[in-house]
Amino acid sequence: MNNQTTITRRDFLKLSGASALALTALPAFDGQALAGFLGSEQAANQMGILIDTTKCVGCRQCQAACNLRNNLPPLPEKILPNQTFPAQLSATAFTNVQFFQTGGAEDAPVFTTIKRQCMHCLEPACAAVCPVGAIVKTPLGPVTYDAEKCLGCRYCMAACPFNIPKFEWDSANPRIRKCDMCADRIAAGELPACVQACPTGALEFGPRKELIAQAQARIGKNPDKYVPYIYGLSAVGGTSVMYLAAVPFDQLGLNVNLPDSAVPELTLQVMDKIPAIAITVALLAGGVAWWRGRKTRAGEPESSIEDAEH
Amino acid sequence: MFEQSLEFFTEGLTLAGMVLFRLVLPLAFMFGVGWVLWRFFAPEAVPQVKGARPESFGAFITRVRELPNLRVPVLSSGQVLALFIAIMLWIGATGFLIARFFWGLETASAMSDAMPWGLWIAFKLSFVACAAGGFTFAAIVYVFRLEKYRPIVRTAILTGLIGYTVFIVSLLIDLGRWYNIWHPIVMWNPHSVMFEIAWCVMLYTTVLYAEFSPALFERLGWKRMQKIMHVITVPLVIAGVVLSTLHQSSLGSLYLIQFTKLDPLFWSPLIPVFFFVSAVAAGLALMMVVPCINARAFHCENKQELIATLAKPAAIVLGVYFTLLVGDMLVRGELRTLMAPSAMSALWWVQVLFGIILPMALLFTPQAKSEPRVRYVAAGLVIGGVILERFNVALFGFSEYLGSLNTTYVPSFGEWVITLALIAGAVAVYVAAVKLLPVLPQPRHELAAKPVKSC
Ligand code: SF4
Ligand code: SF4
Ligand code: SF4
């Protein structure tokens, strides 16, 4: 195991064993894993990825490894230097290294590179909105997708604040595609393919709690080098994938205007009222129908309902 | 062991579901419709003699054409044109649909990863809003027992039924994995708005068909079924009201979670309430026009005095809608954005001025009672306004967000053709239903005298 990870193999196996148990114990209503998940014992032990953009050199090894692991078309041999390729995430690219000019002169630009992929939100919008629970937040941290259940309604795409899930628009049997934090690999005690491929240690995998402590320590040790925030610590209620950077995050294409509360919150508040609304409306309508119909029952001639037109 | 048997069970269930939904139900439906048509055209000519030779197809056509109760229609040039356009649309749509189902959604639509919901969603939202007349009038007649509206309740329920059927058909076209459409029945995520809508629409469409079934039973002369329906009508209607309240508003809730993308002029925490109130307004408005179109097209009794009494309630609903909209703008402090000239604020003002204020003023005037024309204009404005609202929320409100991603969304030709073909289909089904079934108001003696409806 890579010595950069902050978790020992024994701990990790113990953890995955426990979560495997928890997985089988989960009842059929997968979506329930969502509400109140934050702050639970499992959330504390969730795994995550810390991406330190100051260590990233833009070599795209992570991209190549990801494409290999996911059977996606390999990267072309030659890619223009200092360019994001592919320009956007898509059904055939779950991750990309994005280049942003953050300094230097016109003729000698300085780029910061940032690897993007699914953030694996602690309370994912995509999982909250999926009508059939095809997307779930697993106890280990990955947000995974099951095509067998999916309807292809694309609500997950519309709801994701990071615009991550992509769709196979050219298929008669289309799937949602996105990074799954290599859920099968980490369940087997391995590192995500991209993390394993990174030659500089810009990507680190481990329990989210420990990654946060480590990130804070790095900022504390090098206050001149880092901006004093961890992106993903609290955005949309926290994400499993987190970023460190030397420049403000909005210069790296990250949305800094996202709220700190979980995105599904408001919807859940509304959904919670539904039973009450249903019962109220039913009682009201029933009451009115009974009140207005009492004359008929008292023996006055009843107009026949089946002859609607009279 | 347990897991294997579970898998076996679910697979068996899936298979059974597929056979049921894709084979048994369509076949049953086809034969059912065929049988009804058969009875309608020639109940007495069905050969009764055992061993008699079945008649040839040509002979059948000739006999049907000569049936006394079948009036081969003489079409006006306008009707011929409409029919021509409809048929062209249907042919075009068939082509696009074949492409869409064989080679993926991109062949027929301009939707993209940045804009996963397009014209079809806006269209669906509009259609369901206009179909709200079904539950509104069912409630008026069966819950509030305002008997005077009974003559138009079947028309209202029919518009609702067709609206929801078209909704489901267009959903099948829109869903990437449409063959999984039944999954919400067995796979639950109660946190999902979409899940709730799936259940409500499924149940409510069933309720609508049940509410409408007396027309069919009456046509077939099934007295017993009519009696049964009579007993369960009120509970059915109440269920329909509950389901409609829930999903009409939930269609708005779909957008709550998209606050990072939808324009703040159109995103509001009250969006479910707006959707519900405006759907009621659209339903009322639609029922102010449809009966008059019926009277013209099918030469049945024109219920103008009755329709006139709808003007005030509709105006009041519009007033509520307006108060909510403006109050929400005040509370959220978006008034300044409204005053700033932009495409979005222009859309908002058009919707509010022409879709709410103007028709409200028109409907409050005394002329709304006496002048049918005033009502038509007002109702048209209301429907246009509600459709514009749905398009604002579902399409236009995303333009700034799409701009930030350096893309745009313009519905493709295929999307338009399929949408218009569905609308043409809805109209055709409506006309067929009105011609075949006792839907329209009509004096009782006529009904008794003529077994076949020809309003
Ligand atoms: S980033 Fe988007 S796709 Fe990934 S977990 Fe969060 S909401 Fe879901
Ligand atoms: S497209 Fe599939 S995964 Fe996404 S919300 Fe719809 S059913 Fe769920
Ligand atoms: S975690 Fe796995 S799927 Fe996600 S970007 Fe890395 S390699 Fe790709």
PDB file of N, CA and C in Angstrom, chain B residues 229-310:
ATOM      1  N   MET B 229     -69.600   2.216 -10.272  1.00  0.00           N
ATOM      2  CA  MET B 229     -68.887   3.486 -10.376  1.00  0.00           C
ATOM      3  C   MET B 229     -69.607   4.555  -9.574  1.00  0.00           C
ATOM      4  N   HIS B 230     -70.920   4.495  -9.616  1.00  0.00           N
ATOM      5  CA  HIS B 230     -71.705   5.479  -8.881  1.00  0.00           C
ATOM      6  C   HIS B 230     -71.331   5.474  -7.406  1.00  0.00           C
ATOM      7  N   VAL B 231     -71.182   4.268  -6.872  1.00  0.00           N
ATOM      8  CA  VAL B 231     -70.888   4.155  -5.440  1.00  0.00           C
ATOM      9  C   VAL B 231     -69.494   4.705  -5.120  1.00  0.00           C
ATOM     10  N   ILE B 232     -68.543   4.421  -6.000  1.00  0.00           N
ATOM     11  CA  ILE B 232     -67.176   4.792  -5.615  1.00  0.00           C
ATOM     12  C   ILE B 232     -66.745   6.149  -6.163  1.00  0.00           C
ATOM     13  N   THR B 233     -67.643   6.855  -6.851  1.00  0.00           N
ATOM     14  CA  THR B 233     -67.201   8.104  -7.473  1.00  0.00           C
ATOM     15  C   THR B 233     -66.639   9.108  -6.467  1.00  0.00           C
ATOM     16  N   VAL B 234     -67.371   9.357  -5.397  1.00  0.00           N
ATOM     17  CA  VAL B 234     -66.913  10.410  -4.475  1.00  0.00           C
ATOM     18  C   VAL B 234     -65.552  10.069  -3.855  1.00  0.00           C
ATOM     19  N   PRO B 235     -65.382   8.860  -3.305  1.00  0.00           N
ATOM     20  CA  PRO B 235     -64.037   8.535  -2.808  1.00  0.00           C
ATOM     21  C   PRO B 235     -62.967   8.675  -3.892  1.00  0.00           C
ATOM     22  N   LEU B 236     -63.286   8.241  -5.114  1.00  0.00           N
ATOM     23  CA  LEU B 236     -62.331   8.368  -6.214  1.00  0.00           C
ATOM     24  C   LEU B 236     -61.940   9.819  -6.430  1.00  0.00           C
ATOM     25  N   VAL B 237     -62.964  10.671  -6.456  1.00  0.00           N
ATOM     26  CA  VAL B 237     -62.696  12.084  -6.716  1.00  0.00           C
ATOM     27  C   VAL B 237     -61.835  12.665  -5.604  1.00  0.00           C
ATOM     28  N   ILE B 238     -62.125  12.291  -4.364  1.00  0.00           N
ATOM     29  CA  ILE B 238     -61.324  12.818  -3.252  1.00  0.00           C
ATOM     30  C   ILE B 238     -59.876  12.350  -3.396  1.00  0.00           C
ATOM     31  N   ALA B 239     -59.697  11.070  -3.733  1.00  0.00           N
ATOM     32  CA  ALA B 239     -58.337  10.581  -3.969  1.00  0.00           C
ATOM     33  C   ALA B 239     -57.676  11.389  -5.079  1.00  0.00           C
ATOM     34  N   GLY B 240     -58.437  11.669  -6.134  1.00  0.00           N
ATOM     35  CA  GLY B 240     -57.881  12.439  -7.240  1.00  0.00           C
ATOM     36  C   GLY B 240     -57.470  13.833  -6.815  1.00  0.00           C
ATOM     37  N   VAL B 241     -58.271  14.441  -5.953  1.00  0.00           N
ATOM     38  CA  VAL B 241     -57.942  15.796  -5.489  1.00  0.00           C
ATOM     39  C   VAL B 241     -56.644  15.762  -4.680  1.00  0.00           C
ATOM     40  N   VAL B 242     -56.536  14.787  -3.792  1.00  0.00           N
ATOM     41  CA  VAL B 242     -55.313  14.689  -2.981  1.00  0.00           C
ATOM     42  C   VAL B 242     -54.099  14.474  -3.881  1.00  0.00           C
ATOM     43  N   LEU B 243     -54.207  13.501  -4.787  1.00  0.00           N
ATOM     44  CA  LEU B 243     -53.066  13.191  -5.648  1.00  0.00           C
ATOM     45  C   LEU B 243     -52.682  14.389  -6.504  1.00  0.00           C
ATOM     46  N   SER B 244     -53.685  15.100  -7.004  1.00  0.00           N
ATOM     47  CA  SER B 244     -53.387  16.259  -7.855  1.00  0.00           C
ATOM     48  C   SER B 244     -52.714  17.357  -7.065  1.00  0.00           C
ATOM     49  N   THR B 245     -53.245  17.638  -5.877  1.00  0.00           N
ATOM     50  CA  THR B 245     -52.614  18.666  -5.050  1.00  0.00           C
ATOM     51  C   THR B 245     -51.143  18.331  -4.871  1.00  0.00           C
ATOM     52  N   LEU B 246     -50.883  17.063  -4.558  1.00  0.00           N
ATOM     53  CA  LEU B 246     -49.498  16.675  -4.286  1.00  0.00           C
ATOM     54  C   LEU B 246     -48.618  16.823  -5.521  1.00  0.00           C
ATOM     55  N   HIS B 247     -49.021  16.232  -6.636  1.00  0.00           N
ATOM     56  CA  HIS B 247     -48.027  16.217  -7.710  1.00  0.00           C
ATOM     57  C   HIS B 247     -48.009  17.512  -8.509  1.00  0.00           C
ATOM     58  N   GLN B 248     -49.139  18.226  -8.588  1.00  0.00           N
ATOM     59  CA  GLN B 248     -49.061  19.511  -9.284  1.00  0.00           C
ATOM     60  C   GLN B 248     -48.034  20.392  -8.589  1.00  0.00           C
ATOM     61  N   SER B 249     -48.043  20.387  -7.268  1.00  0.00           N
ATOM     62  CA  SER B 249     -47.059  21.210  -6.571  1.00  0.00           C
ATOM     63  C   SER B 249     -45.675  20.572  -6.632  1.00  0.00           C
ATOM     64  N   SER B 250     -45.615  19.251  -6.566  1.00  0.00           N
ATOM     65  CA  SER B 250     -44.300  18.602  -6.581  1.00  0.00           C
ATOM     66  C   SER B 250     -43.566  18.816  -7.902  1.00  0.00           C
ATOM     67  N   LEU B 251     -44.332  18.985  -8.979  1.00  0.00           N
ATOM     68  CA  LEU B 251     -43.649  19.276 -10.243  1.00  0.00           C
ATOM     69  C   LEU B 251     -42.837  20.559 -10.094  1.00  0.00           C
ATOM     70  N   GLY B 252     -43.335  21.487  -9.265  1.00  0.00           N
ATOM     71  CA  GLY B 252     -42.545  22.685  -8.971  1.00  0.00           C
ATOM     72  C   GLY B 252     -41.386  22.352  -8.047  1.00  0.00           C
ATOM     73  N   SER B 253     -41.628  21.462  -7.068  1.00  0.00           N
ATOM     74  CA  SER B 253     -40.557  21.102  -6.131  1.00  0.00           C
ATOM     75  C   SER B 253     -39.348  20.509  -6.838  1.00  0.00           C
ATOM     76  N   LEU B 254     -39.566  19.958  -8.036  1.00  0.00           N
ATOM     77  CA  LEU B 254     -38.441  19.406  -8.796  1.00  0.00           C
ATOM     78  C   LEU B 254     -37.323  20.434  -8.927  1.00  0.00           C
ATOM     79  N   TYR B 255     -37.709  21.705  -8.936  1.00  0.00           N
ATOM     80  CA  TYR B 255     -36.730  22.755  -9.208  1.00  0.00           C
ATOM     81  C   TYR B 255     -36.125  23.347  -7.950  1.00  0.00           C
ATOM     82  N   LEU B 256     -36.645  22.943  -6.777  1.00  0.00           N
ATOM     83  CA  LEU B 256     -36.097  23.497  -5.537  1.00  0.00           C
ATOM     84  C   LEU B 256     -34.603  23.235  -5.443  1.00  0.00           C
ATOM     85  N   ILE B 257     -34.202  22.022  -5.785  1.00  0.00           N
ATOM     86  CA  ILE B 257     -32.812  21.629  -5.582  1.00  0.00           C
ATOM     87  C   ILE B 257     -31.898  22.245  -6.642  1.00  0.00           C
ATOM     88  N   GLN B 258     -32.473  22.858  -7.651  1.00  0.00           N
ATOM     89  CA  GLN B 258     -31.633  23.389  -8.726  1.00  0.00           C
ATOM     90  C   GLN B 258     -31.347  24.876  -8.539  1.00  0.00           C
ATOM     91  N   PHE B 259     -31.335  25.321  -7.272  1.00  0.00           N
ATOM     92  CA  PHE B 259     -31.177  26.765  -7.027  1.00  0.00           C
ATOM     93  C   PHE B 259     -29.831  27.284  -7.481  1.00  0.00           C
ATOM     94  N   THR B 260     -28.848  26.405  -7.652  1.00  0.00           N
ATOM     95  CA  THR B 260     -27.560  26.905  -8.125  1.00  0.00           C
ATOM     96  C   THR B 260     -27.597  27.210  -9.613  1.00  0.00           C
ATOM     97  N   LYS B 261     -28.610  26.729 -10.307  1.00  0.00           N
ATOM     98  CA  LYS B 261     -28.632  26.865 -11.758  1.00  0.00           C
ATOM     99  C   LYS B 261     -29.771  27.740 -12.266  1.00  0.00           C
ATOM    100  N   LEU B 262     -30.913  27.670 -11.595  1.00  0.00           N
ATOM    101  CA  LEU B 262     -32.088  28.385 -12.081  1.00  0.00           C
ATOM    102  C   LEU B 262     -31.999  29.855 -11.703  1.00  0.00           C
ATOM    103  N   ASP B 263     -32.443  30.721 -12.609  1.00  0.00           N
ATOM    104  CA  ASP B 263     -32.405  32.156 -12.371  1.00  0.00           C
ATOM    105  C   ASP B 263     -33.202  32.524 -11.107  1.00  0.00           C
ATOM    106  N   PRO B 264     -32.653  33.395 -10.251  1.00  0.00           N
ATOM    107  CA  PRO B 264     -33.345  33.731  -8.994  1.00  0.00           C
ATOM    108  C   PRO B 264     -34.707  34.388  -9.210  1.00  0.00           C
ATOM    109  N   LEU B 265     -34.971  34.902 -10.403  1.00  0.00           N
ATOM    110  CA  LEU B 265     -36.304  35.451 -10.645  1.00  0.00           C
ATOM    111  C   LEU B 265     -37.345  34.344 -10.700  1.00  0.00           C
ATOM    112  N   PHE B 266     -36.915  33.167 -11.141  1.00  0.00           N
ATOM    113  CA  PHE B 266     -37.884  32.082 -11.294  1.00  0.00           C
ATOM    114  C   PHE B 266     -37.752  31.031 -10.218  1.00  0.00           C
ATOM    115  N   TRP B 267     -36.589  30.992  -9.552  1.00  0.00           N
ATOM    116  CA  TRP B 267     -36.472  30.046  -8.457  1.00  0.00           C
ATOM    117  C   TRP B 267     -37.023  30.686  -7.204  1.00  0.00           C
ATOM    118  N   SER B 268     -37.862  29.967  -6.514  1.00  0.00           N
ATOM    119  CA  SER B 268     -38.385  30.481  -5.256  1.00  0.00           C
ATOM    120  C   SER B 268     -38.705  29.284  -4.371  1.00  0.00           C
ATOM    121  N   PRO B 269     -38.570  29.463  -3.051  1.00  0.00           N
ATOM    122  CA  PRO B 269     -38.980  28.338  -2.190  1.00  0.00           C
ATOM    123  C   PRO B 269     -40.482  28.069  -2.311  1.00  0.00           C
ATOM    124  N   LEU B 270     -41.221  29.039  -2.856  1.00  0.00           N
ATOM    125  CA  LEU B 270     -42.668  28.862  -2.987  1.00  0.00           C
ATOM    126  C   LEU B 270     -43.063  28.227  -4.313  1.00  0.00           C
ATOM    127  N   ILE B 271     -42.065  27.814  -5.088  1.00  0.00           N
ATOM    128  CA  ILE B 271     -42.378  27.352  -6.440  1.00  0.00           C
ATOM    129  C   ILE B 271     -43.432  26.234  -6.461  1.00  0.00           C
ATOM    130  N   PRO B 272     -43.452  25.308  -5.489  1.00  0.00           N
ATOM    131  CA  PRO B 272     -44.539  24.311  -5.516  1.00  0.00           C
ATOM    132  C   PRO B 272     -45.922  24.954  -5.393  1.00  0.00           C
ATOM    133  N   VAL B 273     -46.028  25.979  -4.563  1.00  0.00           N
ATOM    134  CA  VAL B 273     -47.326  26.643  -4.403  1.00  0.00           C
ATOM    135  C   VAL B 273     -47.717  27.348  -5.700  1.00  0.00           C
ATOM    136  N   PHE B 274     -46.753  28.025  -6.320  1.00  0.00           N
ATOM    137  CA  PHE B 274     -47.047  28.691  -7.598  1.00  0.00           C
ATOM    138  C   PHE B 274     -47.570  27.679  -8.607  1.00  0.00           C
ATOM    139  N   PHE B 275     -46.885  26.551  -8.683  1.00  0.00           N
ATOM    140  CA  PHE B 275     -47.281  25.559  -9.679  1.00  0.00           C
ATOM    141  C   PHE B 275     -48.697  25.076  -9.431  1.00  0.00           C
ATOM    142  N   PHE B 276     -49.038  24.892  -8.165  1.00  0.00           N
ATOM    143  CA  PHE B 276     -50.375  24.397  -7.868  1.00  0.00           C
ATOM    144  C   PHE B 276     -51.436  25.443  -8.229  1.00  0.00           C
ATOM    145  N   VAL B 277     -51.237  26.664  -7.746  1.00  0.00           N
ATOM    146  CA  VAL B 277     -52.250  27.700  -7.984  1.00  0.00           C
ATOM    147  C   VAL B 277     -52.385  27.982  -9.478  1.00  0.00           C
ATOM    148  N   SER B 278     -51.249  28.068 -10.173  1.00  0.00           N
ATOM    149  CA  SER B 278     -51.355  28.390 -11.595  1.00  0.00           C
ATOM    150  C   SER B 278     -51.972  27.227 -12.372  1.00  0.00           C
ATOM    151  N   ALA B 279     -51.786  25.992 -11.884  1.00  0.00           N
ATOM    152  CA  ALA B 279     -52.432  24.865 -12.558  1.00  0.00           C
ATOM    153  C   ALA B 279     -53.947  24.967 -12.425  1.00  0.00           C
ATOM    154  N   VAL B 280     -54.417  25.338 -11.240  1.00  0.00           N
ATOM    155  CA  VAL B 280     -55.864  25.507 -11.074  1.00  0.00           C
ATOM    156  C   VAL B 280     -56.369  26.590 -12.024  1.00  0.00           C
ATOM    157  N   ALA B 281     -55.615  27.690 -12.116  1.00  0.00           N
ATOM    158  CA  ALA B 281     -56.016  28.763 -13.023  1.00  0.00           C
ATOM    159  C   ALA B 281     -56.062  28.261 -14.459  1.00  0.00           C
ATOM    160  N   ALA B 282     -55.031  27.511 -14.855  1.00  0.00           N
ATOM    161  CA  ALA B 282     -54.998  27.008 -16.234  1.00  0.00           C
ATOM    162  C   ALA B 282     -56.153  26.053 -16.484  1.00  0.00           C
ATOM    163  N   GLY B 283     -56.446  25.199 -15.508  1.00  0.00           N
ATOM    164  CA  GLY B 283     -57.546  24.254 -15.669  1.00  0.00           C
ATOM    165  C   GLY B 283     -58.872  24.976 -15.844  1.00  0.00           C
ATOM    166  N   LEU B 284     -59.110  25.990 -15.006  1.00  0.00           N
ATOM    167  CA  LEU B 284     -60.348  26.768 -15.122  1.00  0.00           C
ATOM    168  C   LEU B 284     -60.416  27.469 -16.479  1.00  0.00           C
ATOM    169  N   ALA B 285     -59.280  28.070 -16.870  1.00  0.00           N
ATOM    170  CA  ALA B 285     -59.268  28.811 -18.130  1.00  0.00           C
ATOM    171  C   ALA B 285     -59.556  27.881 -19.300  1.00  0.00           C
ATOM    172  N   LEU B 286     -58.931  26.701 -19.254  1.00  0.00           N
ATOM    173  CA  LEU B 286     -59.145  25.761 -20.358  1.00  0.00           C
ATOM    174  C   LEU B 286     -60.622  25.404 -20.462  1.00  0.00           C
ATOM    175  N   MET B 287     -61.263  25.238 -19.305  1.00  0.00           N
ATOM    176  CA  MET B 287     -62.676  24.871 -19.336  1.00  0.00           C
ATOM    177  C   MET B 287     -63.581  26.048 -19.680  1.00  0.00           C
ATOM    178  N   MET B 288     -62.996  27.247 -19.778  1.00  0.00           N
ATOM    179  CA  MET B 288     -63.797  28.360 -20.281  1.00  0.00           C
ATOM    180  C   MET B 288     -63.803  28.382 -21.803  1.00  0.00           C
ATOM    181  N   VAL B 289     -62.843  27.717 -22.427  1.00  0.00           N
ATOM    182  CA  VAL B 289     -62.783  27.712 -23.886  1.00  0.00           C
ATOM    183  C   VAL B 289     -63.305  26.413 -24.462  1.00  0.00           C
ATOM    184  N   VAL B 290     -62.895  25.290 -23.859  1.00  0.00           N
ATOM    185  CA  VAL B 290     -63.185  24.005 -24.491  1.00  0.00           C
ATOM    186  C   VAL B 290     -64.674  23.788 -24.756  1.00  0.00           C
ATOM    187  N   PRO B 291     -65.570  24.039 -23.772  1.00  0.00           N
ATOM    188  CA  PRO B 291     -66.983  23.783 -24.066  1.00  0.00           C
ATOM    189  C   PRO B 291     -67.495  24.607 -25.257  1.00  0.00           C
ATOM    190  N   CYS B 292     -66.936  25.817 -25.433  1.00  0.00           N
ATOM    191  CA  CYS B 292     -67.391  26.625 -26.566  1.00  0.00           C
ATOM    192  C   CYS B 292     -66.852  26.076 -27.879  1.00  0.00           C
ATOM    193  N   ILE B 293     -65.606  25.593 -27.844  1.00  0.00           N
ATOM    194  CA  ILE B 293     -65.091  24.936 -29.050  1.00  0.00           C
ATOM    195  C   ILE B 293     -65.949  23.718 -29.347  1.00  0.00           C
ATOM    196  N   ASN B 294     -66.294  22.971 -28.292  1.00  0.00           N
ATOM    197  CA  ASN B 294     -67.167  21.810 -28.475  1.00  0.00           C
ATOM    198  C   ASN B 294     -68.450  22.208 -29.176  1.00  0.00           C
ATOM    199  N   ALA B 295     -69.061  23.303 -28.679  1.00  0.00           N
ATOM    200  CA  ALA B 295     -70.356  23.721 -29.209  1.00  0.00           C
ATOM    201  C   ALA B 295     -70.233  24.013 -30.697  1.00  0.00           C
ATOM    202  N   ARG B 296     -69.112  24.628 -31.060  1.00  0.00           N
ATOM    203  CA  ARG B 296     -68.921  24.964 -32.462  1.00  0.00           C
ATOM    204  C   ARG B 296     -68.636  23.735 -33.297  1.00  0.00           C
ATOM    205  N   ALA B 297     -67.707  22.919 -32.775  1.00  0.00           N
ATOM    206  CA  ALA B 297     -67.213  21.817 -33.587  1.00  0.00           C
ATOM    207  C   ALA B 297     -68.203  20.669 -33.638  1.00  0.00           C
ATOM    208  N   PHE B 298     -68.891  20.432 -32.541  1.00  0.00           N
ATOM    209  CA  PHE B 298     -69.744  19.250 -32.503  1.00  0.00           C
ATOM    210  C   PHE B 298     -71.229  19.613 -32.433  1.00  0.00           C
ATOM    211  N   HIS B 299     -71.530  20.911 -32.604  1.00  0.00           N
ATOM    212  CA  HIS B 299     -72.917  21.366 -32.638  1.00  0.00           C
ATOM    213  C   HIS B 299     -73.716  20.859 -31.463  1.00  0.00           C
ATOM    214  N   CYS B 300     -73.146  20.936 -30.287  1.00  0.00           N
ATOM    215  CA  CYS B 300     -73.940  20.572 -29.129  1.00  0.00           C
ATOM    216  C   CYS B 300     -74.361  21.849 -28.426  1.00  0.00           C
ATOM    217  N   GLU B 301     -75.116  21.662 -27.368  1.00  0.00           N
ATOM    218  CA  GLU B 301     -75.652  22.803 -26.647  1.00  0.00           C
ATOM    219  C   GLU B 301     -74.518  23.678 -26.130  1.00  0.00           C
ATOM    220  N   ASN B 302     -74.640  24.972 -26.333  1.00  0.00           N
ATOM    221  CA  ASN B 302     -73.605  25.880 -25.859  1.00  0.00           C
ATOM    222  C   ASN B 302     -73.957  26.348 -24.458  1.00  0.00           C
ATOM    223  N   LYS B 303     -73.062  26.092 -23.530  1.00  0.00           N
ATOM    224  CA  LYS B 303     -73.382  26.385 -22.132  1.00  0.00           C
ATOM    225  C   LYS B 303     -72.821  27.738 -21.715  1.00  0.00           C
ATOM    226  N   GLN B 304     -73.083  28.754 -22.514  1.00  0.00           N
ATOM    227  CA  GLN B 304     -72.466  30.046 -22.237  1.00  0.00           C
ATOM    228  C   GLN B 304     -72.772  30.597 -20.848  1.00  0.00           C
ATOM    229  N   GLU B 305     -74.058  30.523 -20.434  1.00  0.00           N
ATOM    230  CA  GLU B 305     -74.390  31.116 -19.119  1.00  0.00           C
ATOM    231  C   GLU B 305     -73.605  30.423 -18.026  1.00  0.00           C
ATOM    232  N   LEU B 306     -73.445  29.101 -18.205  1.00  0.00           N
ATOM    233  CA  LEU B 306     -72.724  28.334 -17.200  1.00  0.00           C
ATOM    234  C   LEU B 306     -71.247  28.748 -17.175  1.00  0.00           C
ATOM    235  N   ILE B 307     -70.677  28.835 -18.365  1.00  0.00           N
ATOM    236  CA  ILE B 307     -69.260  29.187 -18.458  1.00  0.00           C
ATOM    237  C   ILE B 307     -69.034  30.579 -17.865  1.00  0.00           C
ATOM    238  N   ALA B 308     -70.034  31.462 -18.077  1.00  0.00           N
ATOM    239  CA  ALA B 308     -69.863  32.831 -17.604  1.00  0.00           C
ATOM    240  C   ALA B 308     -69.665  32.879 -16.093  1.00  0.00           C
ATOM    241  N   THR B 309     -70.286  31.932 -15.379  1.00  0.00           N
ATOM    242  CA  THR B 309     -70.141  31.948 -13.926  1.00  0.00           C
ATOM    243  C   THR B 309     -68.735  31.566 -13.482  1.00  0.00           C
ATOM    244  N   LEU B 310     -67.913  31.077 -14.426  1.00  0.00           N
ATOM    245  CA  LEU B 310     -66.543  30.707 -14.057  1.00  0.00           C
ATOM    246  C   LEU B 310     -65.623  31.913 -14.003  1.00  0.00           C
TER     247      LEU B 310
END
